[in-house]
Short mmCIF file of C-alpha atoms and ligand atoms in Angstrom, two decimals:
data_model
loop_
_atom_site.label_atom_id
_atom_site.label_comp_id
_atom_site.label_asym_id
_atom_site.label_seq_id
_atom_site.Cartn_x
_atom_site.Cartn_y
_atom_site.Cartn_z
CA UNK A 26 -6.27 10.13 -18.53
CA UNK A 27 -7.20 6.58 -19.87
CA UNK A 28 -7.31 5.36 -23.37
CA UNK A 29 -10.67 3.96 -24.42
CA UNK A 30 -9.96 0.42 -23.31
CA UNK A 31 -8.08 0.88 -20.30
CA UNK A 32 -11.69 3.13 -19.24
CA UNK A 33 -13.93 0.55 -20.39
CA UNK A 34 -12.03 -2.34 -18.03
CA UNK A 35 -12.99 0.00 -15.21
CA UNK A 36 -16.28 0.68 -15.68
CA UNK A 37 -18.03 -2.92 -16.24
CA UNK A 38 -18.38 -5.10 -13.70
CA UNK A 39 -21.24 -7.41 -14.82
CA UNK A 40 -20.56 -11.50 -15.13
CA UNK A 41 -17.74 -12.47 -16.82
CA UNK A 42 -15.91 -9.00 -17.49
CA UNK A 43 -12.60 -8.31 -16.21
CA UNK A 44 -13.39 -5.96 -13.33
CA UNK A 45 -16.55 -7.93 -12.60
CA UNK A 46 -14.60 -10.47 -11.97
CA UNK A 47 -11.99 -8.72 -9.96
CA UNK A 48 -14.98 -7.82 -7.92
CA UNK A 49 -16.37 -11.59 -7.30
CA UNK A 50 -13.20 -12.02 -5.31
CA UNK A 51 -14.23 -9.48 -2.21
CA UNK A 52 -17.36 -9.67 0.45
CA UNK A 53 -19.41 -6.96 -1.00
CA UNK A 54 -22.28 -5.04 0.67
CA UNK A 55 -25.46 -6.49 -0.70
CA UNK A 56 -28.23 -4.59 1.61
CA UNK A 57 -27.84 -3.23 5.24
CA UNK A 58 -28.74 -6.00 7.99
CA UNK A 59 -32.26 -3.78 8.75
CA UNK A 60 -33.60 -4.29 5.28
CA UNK A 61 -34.66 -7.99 6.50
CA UNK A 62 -35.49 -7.24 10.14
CA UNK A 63 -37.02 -10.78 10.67
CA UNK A 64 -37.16 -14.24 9.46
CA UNK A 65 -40.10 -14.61 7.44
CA UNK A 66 -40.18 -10.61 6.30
CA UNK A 67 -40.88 -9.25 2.70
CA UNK A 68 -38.00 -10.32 -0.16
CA UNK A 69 -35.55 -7.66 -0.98
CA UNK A 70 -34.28 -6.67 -4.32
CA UNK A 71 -30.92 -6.45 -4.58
CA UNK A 72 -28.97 -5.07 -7.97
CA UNK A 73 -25.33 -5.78 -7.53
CA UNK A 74 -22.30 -6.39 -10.10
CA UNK A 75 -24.87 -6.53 -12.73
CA UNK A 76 -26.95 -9.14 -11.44
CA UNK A 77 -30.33 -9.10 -10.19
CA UNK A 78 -30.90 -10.80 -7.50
CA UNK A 79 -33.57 -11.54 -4.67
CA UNK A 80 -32.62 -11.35 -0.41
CA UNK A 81 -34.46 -12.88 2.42
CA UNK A 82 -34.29 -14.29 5.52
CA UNK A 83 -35.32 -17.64 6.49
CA UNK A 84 -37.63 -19.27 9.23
CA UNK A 85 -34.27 -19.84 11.05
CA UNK A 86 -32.96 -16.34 10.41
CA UNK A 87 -30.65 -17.62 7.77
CA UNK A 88 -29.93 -15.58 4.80
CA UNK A 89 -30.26 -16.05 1.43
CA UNK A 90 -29.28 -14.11 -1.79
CA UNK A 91 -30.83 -15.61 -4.63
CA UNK A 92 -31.39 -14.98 -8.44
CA UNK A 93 -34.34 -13.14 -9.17
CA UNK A 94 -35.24 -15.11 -11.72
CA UNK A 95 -36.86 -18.43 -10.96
CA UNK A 96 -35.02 -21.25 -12.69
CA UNK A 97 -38.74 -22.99 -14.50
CA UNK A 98 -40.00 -20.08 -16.54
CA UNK A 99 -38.61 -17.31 -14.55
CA UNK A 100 -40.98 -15.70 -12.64
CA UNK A 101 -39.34 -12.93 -10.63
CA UNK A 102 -38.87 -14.89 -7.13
CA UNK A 103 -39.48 -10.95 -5.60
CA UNK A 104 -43.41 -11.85 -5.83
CA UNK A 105 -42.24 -15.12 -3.94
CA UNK A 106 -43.58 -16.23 -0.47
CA UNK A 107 -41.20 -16.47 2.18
CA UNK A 108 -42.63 -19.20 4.18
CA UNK A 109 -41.23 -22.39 6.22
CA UNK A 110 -37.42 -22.03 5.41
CA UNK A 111 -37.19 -21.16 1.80
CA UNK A 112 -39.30 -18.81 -0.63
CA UNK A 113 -41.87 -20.41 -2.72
CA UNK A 114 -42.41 -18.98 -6.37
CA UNK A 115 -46.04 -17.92 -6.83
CA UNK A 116 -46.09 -18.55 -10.29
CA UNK A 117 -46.17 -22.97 -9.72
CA UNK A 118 -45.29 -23.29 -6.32
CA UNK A 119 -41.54 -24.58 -6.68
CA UNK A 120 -39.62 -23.31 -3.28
CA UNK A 121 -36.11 -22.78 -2.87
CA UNK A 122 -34.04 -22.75 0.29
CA UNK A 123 -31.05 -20.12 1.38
CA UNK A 124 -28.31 -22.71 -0.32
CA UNK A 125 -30.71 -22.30 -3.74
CA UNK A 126 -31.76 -26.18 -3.48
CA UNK A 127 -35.28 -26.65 -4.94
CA UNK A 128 -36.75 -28.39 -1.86
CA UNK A 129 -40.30 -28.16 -2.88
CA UNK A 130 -41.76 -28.59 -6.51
CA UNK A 131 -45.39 -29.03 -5.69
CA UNK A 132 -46.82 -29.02 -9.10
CA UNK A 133 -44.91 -32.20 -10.63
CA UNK A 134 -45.35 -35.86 -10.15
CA UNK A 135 -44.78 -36.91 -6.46
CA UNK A 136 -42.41 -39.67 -7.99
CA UNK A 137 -40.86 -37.36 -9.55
CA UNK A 138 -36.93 -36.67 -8.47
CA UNK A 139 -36.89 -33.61 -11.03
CA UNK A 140 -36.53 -31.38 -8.18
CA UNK A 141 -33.24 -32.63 -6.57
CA UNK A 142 -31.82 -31.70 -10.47
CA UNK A 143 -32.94 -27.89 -9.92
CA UNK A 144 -30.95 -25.35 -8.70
CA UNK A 145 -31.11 -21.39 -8.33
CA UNK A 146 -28.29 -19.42 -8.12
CA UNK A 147 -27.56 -18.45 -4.47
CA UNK A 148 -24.54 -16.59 -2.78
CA UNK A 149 -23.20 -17.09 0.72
CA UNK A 150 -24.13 -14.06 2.83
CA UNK A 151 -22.92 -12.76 6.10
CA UNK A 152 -24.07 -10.33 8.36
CA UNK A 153 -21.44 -8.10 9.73
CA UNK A 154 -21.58 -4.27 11.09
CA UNK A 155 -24.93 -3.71 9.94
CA UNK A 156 -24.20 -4.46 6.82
CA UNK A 157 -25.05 -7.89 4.94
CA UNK A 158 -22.23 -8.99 2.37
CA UNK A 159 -22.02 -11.48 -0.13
CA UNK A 160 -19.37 -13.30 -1.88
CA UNK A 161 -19.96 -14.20 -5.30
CA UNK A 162 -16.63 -15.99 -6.78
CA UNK A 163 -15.32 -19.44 -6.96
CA UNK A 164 -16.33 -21.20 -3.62
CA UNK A 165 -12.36 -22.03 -3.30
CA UNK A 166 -11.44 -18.45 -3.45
CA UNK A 167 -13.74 -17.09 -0.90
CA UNK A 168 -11.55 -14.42 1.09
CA UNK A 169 -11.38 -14.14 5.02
CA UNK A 170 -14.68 -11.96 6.77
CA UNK A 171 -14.44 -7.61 6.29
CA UNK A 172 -13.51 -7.47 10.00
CA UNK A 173 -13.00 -3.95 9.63
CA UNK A 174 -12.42 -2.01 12.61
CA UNK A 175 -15.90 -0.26 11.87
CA UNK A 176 -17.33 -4.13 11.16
CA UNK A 177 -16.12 -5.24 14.78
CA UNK A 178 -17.10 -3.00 17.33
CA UNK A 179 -20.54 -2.76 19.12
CA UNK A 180 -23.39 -1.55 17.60
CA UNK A 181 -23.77 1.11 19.62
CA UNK A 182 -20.17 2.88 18.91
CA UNK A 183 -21.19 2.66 14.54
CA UNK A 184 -23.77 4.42 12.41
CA UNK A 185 -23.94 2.73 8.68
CA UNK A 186 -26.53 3.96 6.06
CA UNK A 187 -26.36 4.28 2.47
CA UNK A 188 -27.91 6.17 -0.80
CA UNK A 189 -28.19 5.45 -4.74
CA UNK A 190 -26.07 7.24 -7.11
CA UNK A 191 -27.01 7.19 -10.48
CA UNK A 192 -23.77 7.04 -12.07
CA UNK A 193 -21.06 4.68 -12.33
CA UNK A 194 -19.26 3.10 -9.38
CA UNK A 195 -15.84 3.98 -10.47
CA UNK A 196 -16.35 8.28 -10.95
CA UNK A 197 -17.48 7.99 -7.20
CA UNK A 198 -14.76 6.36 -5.79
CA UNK A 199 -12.70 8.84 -7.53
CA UNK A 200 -14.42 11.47 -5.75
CA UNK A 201 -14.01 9.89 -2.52
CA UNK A 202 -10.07 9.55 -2.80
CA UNK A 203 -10.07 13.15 -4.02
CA UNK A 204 -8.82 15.13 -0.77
CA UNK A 205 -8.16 18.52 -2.22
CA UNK A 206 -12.15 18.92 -3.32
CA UNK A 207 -13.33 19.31 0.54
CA UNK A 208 -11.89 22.80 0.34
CA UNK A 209 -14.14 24.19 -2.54
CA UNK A 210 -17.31 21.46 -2.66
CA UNK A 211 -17.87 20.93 1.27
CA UNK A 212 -16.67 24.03 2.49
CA UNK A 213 -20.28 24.75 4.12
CA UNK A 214 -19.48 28.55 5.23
CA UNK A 215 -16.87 30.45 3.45
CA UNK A 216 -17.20 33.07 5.59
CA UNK A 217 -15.45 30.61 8.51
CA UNK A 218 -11.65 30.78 7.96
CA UNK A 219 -10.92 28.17 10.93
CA UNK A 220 -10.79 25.23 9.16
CA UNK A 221 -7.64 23.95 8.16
CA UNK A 222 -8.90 22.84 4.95
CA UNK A 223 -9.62 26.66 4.29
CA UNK A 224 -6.53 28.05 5.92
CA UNK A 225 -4.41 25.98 3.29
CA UNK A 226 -6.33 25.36 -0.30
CA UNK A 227 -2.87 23.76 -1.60
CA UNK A 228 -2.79 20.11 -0.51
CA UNK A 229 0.55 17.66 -1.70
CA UNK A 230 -1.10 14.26 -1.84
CA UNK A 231 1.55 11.36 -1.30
CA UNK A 232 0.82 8.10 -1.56
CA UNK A 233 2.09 4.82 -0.14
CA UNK A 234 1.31 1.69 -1.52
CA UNK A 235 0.42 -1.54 0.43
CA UNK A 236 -0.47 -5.08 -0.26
CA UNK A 237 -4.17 -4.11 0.02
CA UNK A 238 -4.42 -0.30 -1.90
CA UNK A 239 -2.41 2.05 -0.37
CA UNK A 240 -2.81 4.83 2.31
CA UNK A 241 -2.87 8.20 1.20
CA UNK A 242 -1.46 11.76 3.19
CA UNK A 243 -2.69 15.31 1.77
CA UNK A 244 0.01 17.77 3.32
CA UNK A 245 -1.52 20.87 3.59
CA UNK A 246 1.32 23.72 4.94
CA UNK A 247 -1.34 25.71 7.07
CA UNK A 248 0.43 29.49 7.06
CA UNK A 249 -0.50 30.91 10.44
CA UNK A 250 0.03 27.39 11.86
CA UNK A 251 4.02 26.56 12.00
CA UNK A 252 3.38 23.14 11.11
CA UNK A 253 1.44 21.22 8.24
CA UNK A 254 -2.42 20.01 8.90
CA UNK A 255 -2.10 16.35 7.32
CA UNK A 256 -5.08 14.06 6.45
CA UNK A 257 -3.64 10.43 6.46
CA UNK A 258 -6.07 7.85 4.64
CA UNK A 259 -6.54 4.71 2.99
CA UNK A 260 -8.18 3.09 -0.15
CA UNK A 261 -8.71 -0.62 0.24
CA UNK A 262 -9.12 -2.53 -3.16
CA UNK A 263 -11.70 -1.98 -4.51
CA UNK A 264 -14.09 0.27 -3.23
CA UNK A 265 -13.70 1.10 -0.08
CA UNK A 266 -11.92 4.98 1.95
CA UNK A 267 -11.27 5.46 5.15
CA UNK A 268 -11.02 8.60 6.38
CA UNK A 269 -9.98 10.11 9.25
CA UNK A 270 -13.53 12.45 11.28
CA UNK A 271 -11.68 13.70 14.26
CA UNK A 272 -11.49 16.81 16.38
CA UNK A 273 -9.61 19.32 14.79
CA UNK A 274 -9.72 22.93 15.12
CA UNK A 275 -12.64 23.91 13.02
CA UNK A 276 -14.45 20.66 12.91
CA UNK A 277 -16.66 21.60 16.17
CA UNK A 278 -16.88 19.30 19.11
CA UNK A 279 -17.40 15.67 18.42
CA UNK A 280 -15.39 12.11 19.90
CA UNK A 281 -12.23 10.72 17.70
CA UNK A 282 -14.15 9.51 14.74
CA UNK A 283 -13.32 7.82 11.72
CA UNK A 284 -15.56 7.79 8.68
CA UNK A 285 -15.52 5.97 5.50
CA UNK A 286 -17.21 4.89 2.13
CA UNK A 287 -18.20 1.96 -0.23
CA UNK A 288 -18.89 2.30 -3.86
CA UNK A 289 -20.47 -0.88 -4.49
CA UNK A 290 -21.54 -1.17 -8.60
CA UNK A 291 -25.07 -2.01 -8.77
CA UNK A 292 -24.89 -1.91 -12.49
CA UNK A 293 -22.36 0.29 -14.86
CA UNK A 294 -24.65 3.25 -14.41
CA UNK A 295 -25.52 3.04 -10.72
CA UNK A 296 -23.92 1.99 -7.81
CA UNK A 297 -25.24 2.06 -4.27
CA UNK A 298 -22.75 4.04 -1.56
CA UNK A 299 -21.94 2.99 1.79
CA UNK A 300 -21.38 5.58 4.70
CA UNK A 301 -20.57 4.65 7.78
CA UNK A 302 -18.56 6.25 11.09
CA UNK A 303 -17.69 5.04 14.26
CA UNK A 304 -15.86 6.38 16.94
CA UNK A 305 -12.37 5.43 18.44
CA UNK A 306 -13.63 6.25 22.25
CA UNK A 307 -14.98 3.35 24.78
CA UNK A 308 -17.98 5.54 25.15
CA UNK A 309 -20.51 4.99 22.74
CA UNK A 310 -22.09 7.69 20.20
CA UNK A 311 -24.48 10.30 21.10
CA UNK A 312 -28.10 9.94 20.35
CA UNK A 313 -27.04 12.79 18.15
CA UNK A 314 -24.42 11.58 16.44
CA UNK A 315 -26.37 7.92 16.19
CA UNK A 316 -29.10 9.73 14.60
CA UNK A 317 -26.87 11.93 12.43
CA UNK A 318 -25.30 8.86 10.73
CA UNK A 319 -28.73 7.03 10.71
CA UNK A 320 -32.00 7.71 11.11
CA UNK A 321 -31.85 11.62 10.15
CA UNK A 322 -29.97 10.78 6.89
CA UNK A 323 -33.55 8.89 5.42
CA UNK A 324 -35.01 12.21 5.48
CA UNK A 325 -33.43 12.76 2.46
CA UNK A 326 -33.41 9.48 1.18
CA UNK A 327 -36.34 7.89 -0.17
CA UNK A 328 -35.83 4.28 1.20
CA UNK A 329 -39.06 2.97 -0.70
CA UNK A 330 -37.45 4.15 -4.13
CA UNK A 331 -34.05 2.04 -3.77
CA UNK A 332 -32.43 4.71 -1.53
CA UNK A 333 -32.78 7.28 -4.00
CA UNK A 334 -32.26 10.37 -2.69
CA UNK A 335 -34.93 12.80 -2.88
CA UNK A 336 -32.47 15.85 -4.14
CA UNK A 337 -31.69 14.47 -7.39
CA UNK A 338 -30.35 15.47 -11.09
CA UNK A 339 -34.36 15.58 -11.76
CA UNK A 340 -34.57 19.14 -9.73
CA UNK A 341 -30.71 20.28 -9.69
CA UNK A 342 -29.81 18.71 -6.08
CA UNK A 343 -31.96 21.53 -4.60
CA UNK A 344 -29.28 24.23 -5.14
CA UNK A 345 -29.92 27.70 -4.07
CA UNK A 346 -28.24 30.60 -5.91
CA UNK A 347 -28.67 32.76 -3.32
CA UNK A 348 -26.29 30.65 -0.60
CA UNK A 349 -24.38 29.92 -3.59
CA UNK A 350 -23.66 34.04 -3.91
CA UNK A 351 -22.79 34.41 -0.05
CA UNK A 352 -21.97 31.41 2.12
CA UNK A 353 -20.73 27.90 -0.15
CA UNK A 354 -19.08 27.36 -3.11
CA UNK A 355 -22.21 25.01 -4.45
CA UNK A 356 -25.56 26.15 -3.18
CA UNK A 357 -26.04 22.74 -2.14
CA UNK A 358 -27.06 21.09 1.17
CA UNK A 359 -23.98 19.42 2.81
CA UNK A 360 -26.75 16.54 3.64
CA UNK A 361 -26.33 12.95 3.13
CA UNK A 362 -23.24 13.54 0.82
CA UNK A 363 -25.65 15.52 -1.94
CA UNK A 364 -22.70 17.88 -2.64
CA UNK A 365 -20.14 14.65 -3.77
CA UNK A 366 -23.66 13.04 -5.66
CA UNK A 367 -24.40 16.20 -7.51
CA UNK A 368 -21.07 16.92 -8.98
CA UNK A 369 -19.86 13.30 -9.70
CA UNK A 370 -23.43 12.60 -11.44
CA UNK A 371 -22.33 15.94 -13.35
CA UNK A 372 -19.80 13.92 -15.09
CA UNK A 373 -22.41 12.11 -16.74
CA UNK A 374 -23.44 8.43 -16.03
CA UNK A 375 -19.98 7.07 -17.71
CA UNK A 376 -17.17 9.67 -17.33
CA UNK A 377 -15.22 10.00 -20.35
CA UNK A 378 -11.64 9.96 -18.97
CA UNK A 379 -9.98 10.81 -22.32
CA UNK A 380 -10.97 14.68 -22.46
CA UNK A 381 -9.57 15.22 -18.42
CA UNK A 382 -6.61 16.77 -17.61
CA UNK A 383 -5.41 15.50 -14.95
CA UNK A 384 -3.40 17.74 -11.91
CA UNK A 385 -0.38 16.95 -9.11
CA UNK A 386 -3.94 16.41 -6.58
CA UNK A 387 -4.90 13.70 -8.36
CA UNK A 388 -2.28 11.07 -7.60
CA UNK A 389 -4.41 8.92 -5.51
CA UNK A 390 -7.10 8.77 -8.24
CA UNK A 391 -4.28 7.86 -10.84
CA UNK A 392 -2.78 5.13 -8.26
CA UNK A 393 -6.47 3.54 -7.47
CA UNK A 394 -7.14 3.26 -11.66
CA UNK A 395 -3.27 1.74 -11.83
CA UNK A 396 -4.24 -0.68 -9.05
CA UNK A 397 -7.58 -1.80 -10.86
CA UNK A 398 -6.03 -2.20 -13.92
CA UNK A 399 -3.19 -4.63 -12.65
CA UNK A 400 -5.95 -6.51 -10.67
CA UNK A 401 -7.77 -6.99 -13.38
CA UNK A 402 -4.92 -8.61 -14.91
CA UNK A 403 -3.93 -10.66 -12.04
CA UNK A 404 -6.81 -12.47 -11.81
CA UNK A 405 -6.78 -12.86 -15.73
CA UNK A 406 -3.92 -14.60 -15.04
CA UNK A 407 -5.65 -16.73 -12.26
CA UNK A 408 -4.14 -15.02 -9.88
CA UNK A 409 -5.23 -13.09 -5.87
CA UNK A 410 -5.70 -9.26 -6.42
CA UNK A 411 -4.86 -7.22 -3.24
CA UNK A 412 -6.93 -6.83 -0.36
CA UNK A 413 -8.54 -10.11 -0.12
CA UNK A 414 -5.99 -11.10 2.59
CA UNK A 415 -7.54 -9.28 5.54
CA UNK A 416 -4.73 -7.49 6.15
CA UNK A 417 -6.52 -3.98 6.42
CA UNK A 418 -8.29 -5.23 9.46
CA UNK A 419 -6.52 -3.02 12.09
CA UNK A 420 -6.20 0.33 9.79
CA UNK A 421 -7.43 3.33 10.53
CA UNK A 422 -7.20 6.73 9.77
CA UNK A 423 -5.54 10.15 10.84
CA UNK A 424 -5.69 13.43 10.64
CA UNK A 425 -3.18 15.60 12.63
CA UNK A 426 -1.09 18.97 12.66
CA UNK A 427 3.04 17.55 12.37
CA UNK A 428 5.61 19.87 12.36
CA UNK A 429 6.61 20.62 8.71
CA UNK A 430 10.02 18.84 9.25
CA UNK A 431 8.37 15.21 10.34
CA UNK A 432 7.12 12.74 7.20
CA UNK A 433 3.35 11.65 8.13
CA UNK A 434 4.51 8.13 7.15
CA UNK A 435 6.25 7.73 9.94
CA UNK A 436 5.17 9.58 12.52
CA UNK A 437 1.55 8.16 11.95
CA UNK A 438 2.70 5.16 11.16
CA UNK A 439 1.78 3.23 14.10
CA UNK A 440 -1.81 5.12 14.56
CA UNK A 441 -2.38 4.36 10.91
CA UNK A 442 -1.93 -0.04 10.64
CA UNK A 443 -2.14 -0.61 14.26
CA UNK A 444 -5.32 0.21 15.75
CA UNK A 445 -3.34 1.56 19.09
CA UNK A 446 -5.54 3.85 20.34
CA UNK A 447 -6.42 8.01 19.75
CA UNK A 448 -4.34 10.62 20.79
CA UNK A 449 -5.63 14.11 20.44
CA UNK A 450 -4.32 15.87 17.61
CA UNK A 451 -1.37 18.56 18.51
S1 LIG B 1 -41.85 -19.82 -12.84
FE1 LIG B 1 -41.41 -20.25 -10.81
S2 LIG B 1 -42.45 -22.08 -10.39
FE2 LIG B 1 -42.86 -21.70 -12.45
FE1 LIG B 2 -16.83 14.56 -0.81
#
């Protein structure tokens, strides 16, 4: 439970508030790199931290990520025309380039030097595992690239897409960290008693703290198994999980995967969710599993509506009663994480945190709101908050079967921070 103040640090993130500017000290995902597929191509909105803001690419395949609003009389610079390295407003010609210098201001005196005095806003992008990020703090604090494992390797071994959630940022990344809620919301067939997560519905969650979030183990004493079926993750400040997608008993036959998510605030009452997965093997993913974390996900997904999905709160997520009475908990398609949208959009757009009651499974959530609370203050206080180091670049995550004597922390220890490699699990 937080008090009304402590809730209403987490939830804003616009200019000048205390998260928001806890959040202006990470790369965050703006857009994913196929949303400008060529220099010259149509301007892309792009709603993020609260601000409105316009992406293209330039003649030279540079990007920029500019403010929406054109600096004369503010004409939205999404009408603009991307042309000859920079994007001219349509309204009275002035063009900007990726940098946000007014290079062009056709419609005043050729004498005049007005222009070199005119600025837009513009961030510094980069374009990095299919995803193009942005850093929007003080140029001196600008943190190290998101070389996350999933960032570095090739194309070819990643799938990254993502989907709108109308709610805030903050209730979804509490759902993500919330292990114990695959049992009951993504149990797809509970007619199927092999999966561990079904065998055992008690899960101990224990978490470890680091200098960029923590990593997180739910312990879950499997009965018939002699041994306990562990799920060994990790939340890095401030919005991203990893979490371990490998081949377990029950999980059907795919390579060592690992999976994670972004909640990235658009605004306090959206935010925009990265998915992505790639596996640990030197072989690269199957067509199937390329097009299972891509291309089949946008049948869902209405791309030309801002990645809304096209199950929404407007016709109940598609939920059938009738596979809700004999084969899932929800009724609801497992597809293109509808089940996690559904319920955490339940909450309502700005979960009230003062009527919860909160359990021994949600430790993780309670350590991530501690976290972004003392952040918060730390950078009051002109201070770094945790994970802008880059020192969650060789994470991953784990899940295996230990024997019920043997702590997770240190038996997964090296697997977990040193990127050494898969071993199948027991
Ligand atoms: S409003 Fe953009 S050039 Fe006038
Ligand atoms: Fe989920």
């Amino acid at each position: 439970m937080l008090n009304r103040e402590e809730n209403e640090i987490i939830v804003h993130t616009g200019p000048g508030t205390p998260m928001g500017e806890v959040m202006r000290r990470y790369w965050l995902p703006a857009l994913l790199s196929w949303e400008l597929e060529e220099p010259d191509c149509t301007p892309v909105r792009v709603k993020l931290v609260g601000e409105e803001l316009i992406a293209f690419k330039d003649t030279d395949g540079n990007i920029g990520l500019v403010d929406n609003y054109c600096p004369h009389r503010r004409a939205s610079l999404f009408f603009g025309r991307n042309e000859e390295c920079g994007l001219r407003c349509v309204y009275h010609g002035w063009k900007f380039d990726v940098n946000g210098n007014c290079v062009d201001m056709p419609s005043e005196p050729a004498e005049s030097n007005f222009k070199d005095k005119v600025k837009i806003t513009s961030y510094p992008c980069l374009d990095m595992g299919g995803v193009i990020w942005t850093y929007m703090g003080p140029p001196d604090k600008q943190p190290p690239p998101p070389k996350f494992e999933w960032t570095q390797v090739p194309d070819t071994h990643r799938g990254v897409t993502k989907v709108k959630q109308e709610g805030n940022w903050s209730q979804a990344l509490e759902g993500g960290i919330d292990s114990i809620h695959a049992t009951y919301l993504h149990n797809n067939d509970i007619t199927n008693a092999a999966r561990y997560e079904q065998r055992a519905t008690v899960a101990h969650i224990e978490v470890e703290p680091t200098d960029y979030g923590y990593t997180y183990g739910s312990v879950r004493p499997v009965p018939d198994l002699d041994g306990n079926f562990v799920r060994a993750y990790h939340y890095v400040m401030p919005f991203t999980q990893l979490r371990p997608n490998q081949n377990t008993v029950g999980r059907g036959d795919s390579p060592p995967m690992v999976a994670g998510h972004m909640w990235v605030p658009m605004d306090d009452d959206n935010c925009m969710v990265y998915n992505w997965t790639y596996t640990l093997a030197p072989e690269p993913l199957s067509d199937e599993l390329r097009s299972k974390h891509g291309p089949e996900v946008y049948k869902y997904i209405d791309v030309e509506n801002g990645f809304r999905c096209i199950w929404n709160r407007d016709n109940d997520y598609g939920i059938d009663r009738e596979v809700q009475r004999t084969k899932t908990y929800t009724g609801i398609e497992s597809a293109a994480n509808l089940q996690d949208r559904a319920i955490q959009e339940s909450m309502g757009i700005q979960y009230d945190r003062s009527h919860e009651h909160l359990a021994t499974t949600d430790r993780a959530i309670i350590s991530a709101r501690r976290m972004l609370l003392e952040a918060a203050k730390i950078v009051e206080d002109g201070g770094s908050p945790p994970g802008v180091a880059g020192t969650y670049y060789g994470i991953r995550a784990i899940e295996r079967v230990l024997p019920e004597n043997v702590r997770w922390q240190d038996a997964l220890h090296e697997a977990l921070f040193e990127g050494e490699g898969y071993s199948p699990a027991v």
